[in-house]
GROMACS .gro file of C-alpha atoms in nm:
model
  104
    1UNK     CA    1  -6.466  -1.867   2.631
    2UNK     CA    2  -6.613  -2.155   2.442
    3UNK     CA    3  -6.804  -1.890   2.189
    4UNK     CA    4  -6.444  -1.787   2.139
    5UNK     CA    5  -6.305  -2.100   2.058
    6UNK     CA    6  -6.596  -2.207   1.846
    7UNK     CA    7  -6.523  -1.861   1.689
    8UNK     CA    8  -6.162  -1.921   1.650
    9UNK     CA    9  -6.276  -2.291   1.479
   10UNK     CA   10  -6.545  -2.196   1.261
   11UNK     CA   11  -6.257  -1.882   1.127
   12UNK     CA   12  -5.987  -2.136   1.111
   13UNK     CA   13  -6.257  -2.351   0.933
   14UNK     CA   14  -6.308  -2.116   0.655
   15UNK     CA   15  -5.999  -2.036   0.587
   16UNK     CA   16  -5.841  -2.367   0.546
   17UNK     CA   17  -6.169  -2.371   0.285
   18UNK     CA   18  -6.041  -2.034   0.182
   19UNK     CA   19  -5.682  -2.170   0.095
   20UNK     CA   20  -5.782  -2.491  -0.047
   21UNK     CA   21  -6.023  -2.345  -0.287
   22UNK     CA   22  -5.720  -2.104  -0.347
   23UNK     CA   23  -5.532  -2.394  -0.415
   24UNK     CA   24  -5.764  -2.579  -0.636
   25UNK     CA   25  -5.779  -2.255  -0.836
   26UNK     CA   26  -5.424  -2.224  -0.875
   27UNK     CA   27  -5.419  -2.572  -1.027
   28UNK     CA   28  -5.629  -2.496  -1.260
   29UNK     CA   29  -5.479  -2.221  -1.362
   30UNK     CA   30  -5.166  -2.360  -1.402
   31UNK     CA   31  -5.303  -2.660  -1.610
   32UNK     CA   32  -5.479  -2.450  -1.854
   33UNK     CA   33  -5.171  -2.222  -1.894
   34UNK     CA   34  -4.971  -2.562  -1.986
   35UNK     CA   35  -5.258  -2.696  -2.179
   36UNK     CA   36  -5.222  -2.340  -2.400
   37UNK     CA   37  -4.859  -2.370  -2.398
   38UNK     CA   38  -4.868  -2.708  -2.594
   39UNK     CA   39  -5.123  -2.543  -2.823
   40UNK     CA   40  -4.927  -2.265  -2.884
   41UNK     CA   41  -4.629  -2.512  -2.919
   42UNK     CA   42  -4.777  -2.737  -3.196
   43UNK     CA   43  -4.937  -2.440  -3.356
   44UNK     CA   44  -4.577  -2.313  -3.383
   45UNK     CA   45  -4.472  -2.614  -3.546
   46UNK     CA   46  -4.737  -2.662  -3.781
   47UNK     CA   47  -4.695  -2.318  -3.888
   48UNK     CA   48  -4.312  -2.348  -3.908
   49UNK     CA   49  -4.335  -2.671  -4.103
   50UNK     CA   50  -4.627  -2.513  -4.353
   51UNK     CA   51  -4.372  -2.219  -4.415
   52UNK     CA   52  -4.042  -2.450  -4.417
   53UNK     CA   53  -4.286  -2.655  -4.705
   54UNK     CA   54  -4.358  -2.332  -4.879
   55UNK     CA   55  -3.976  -2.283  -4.902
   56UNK     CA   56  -3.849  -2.556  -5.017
   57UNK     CA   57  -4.133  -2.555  -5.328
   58UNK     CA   58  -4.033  -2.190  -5.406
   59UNK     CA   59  -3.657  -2.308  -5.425
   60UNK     CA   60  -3.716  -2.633  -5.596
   61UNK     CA   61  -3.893  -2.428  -5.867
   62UNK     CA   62  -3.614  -2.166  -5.888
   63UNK     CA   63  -3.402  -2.415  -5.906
   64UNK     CA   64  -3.560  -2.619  -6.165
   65UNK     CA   65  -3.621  -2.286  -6.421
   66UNK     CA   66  -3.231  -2.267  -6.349
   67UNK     CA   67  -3.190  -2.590  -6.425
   68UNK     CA   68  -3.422  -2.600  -6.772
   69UNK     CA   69  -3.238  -2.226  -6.844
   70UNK     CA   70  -2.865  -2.394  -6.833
   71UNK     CA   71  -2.981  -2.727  -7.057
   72UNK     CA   72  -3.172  -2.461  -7.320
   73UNK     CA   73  -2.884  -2.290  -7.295
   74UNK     CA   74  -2.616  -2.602  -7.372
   75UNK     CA   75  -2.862  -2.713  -7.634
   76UNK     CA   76  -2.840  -2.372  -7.825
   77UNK     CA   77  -2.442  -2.420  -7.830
   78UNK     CA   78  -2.478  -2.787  -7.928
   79UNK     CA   79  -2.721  -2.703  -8.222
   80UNK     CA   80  -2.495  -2.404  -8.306
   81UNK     CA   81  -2.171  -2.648  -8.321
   82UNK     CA   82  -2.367  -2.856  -8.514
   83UNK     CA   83  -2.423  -2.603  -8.767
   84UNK     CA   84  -2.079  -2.513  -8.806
   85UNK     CA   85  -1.981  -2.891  -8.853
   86UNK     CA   86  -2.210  -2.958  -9.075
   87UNK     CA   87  -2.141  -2.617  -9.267
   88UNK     CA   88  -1.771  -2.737  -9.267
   89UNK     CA   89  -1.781  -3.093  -9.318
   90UNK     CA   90  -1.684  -3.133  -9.681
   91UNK     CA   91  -1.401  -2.891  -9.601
   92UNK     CA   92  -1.287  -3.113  -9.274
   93UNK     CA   93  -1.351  -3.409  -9.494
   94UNK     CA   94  -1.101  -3.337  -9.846
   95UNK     CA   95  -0.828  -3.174  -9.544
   96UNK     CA   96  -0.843  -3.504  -9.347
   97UNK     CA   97  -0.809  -3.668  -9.639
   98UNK     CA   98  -0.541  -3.454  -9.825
   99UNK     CA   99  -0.305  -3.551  -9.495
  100UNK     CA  100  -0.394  -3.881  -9.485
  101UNK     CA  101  -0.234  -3.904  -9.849
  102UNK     CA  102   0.032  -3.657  -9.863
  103UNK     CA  103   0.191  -3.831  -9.559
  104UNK     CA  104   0.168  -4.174  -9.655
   0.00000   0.00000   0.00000
């Protein structure tokens, strides 16, 4: 009967050894799957901020040839108008002055 007991011991021995080796294991585990979550998490973000910065650049320029378009654009019509005042000035000039006269 003691051989049993000793038995029964030396079992129940090795398998609390069993389980807490199990347990230690499953720690692990579970720390290095959190320890790759925040990796994966701040690769994530880097990448996201990287392509949010690539974004913005690509619209900043598009906006900015916009931009640059619509002043080359206003500057044509001013020059043009210009032109046609200057083309027309003597003309503005003796009407202006014809009114000025005729009703005073």
């Amino acid at each position: 009967m003691e051989n049993s007991i000793a038995t029964l011991i030396a079992i129940d021995k090795k398998a609390r050894e069993t389980s807490e080796a199990a347990s230690r294991k499953a720690e692990e585990i579970l720390e290095a799957a959190r320890a790759e979550h925040e990796s994966l998490v701040r690769e994530n973000a880097e990448k996201l901020k990287a392509q949010t910065n690539e974004r913005i650049a690509e619209l900043k320029a598009a906006s900015d040839r916009e931009i640059a378009e619509a002043e080359n654009a206003a500057d044509e019509k001013c020059r043009r108008l210009d032109e046609k005042m200057a083309a027309k000035r003597d003309s503005f000039k003796k009407e202006i002055v014809g009114r000025i006269l005729t009703t005073g």
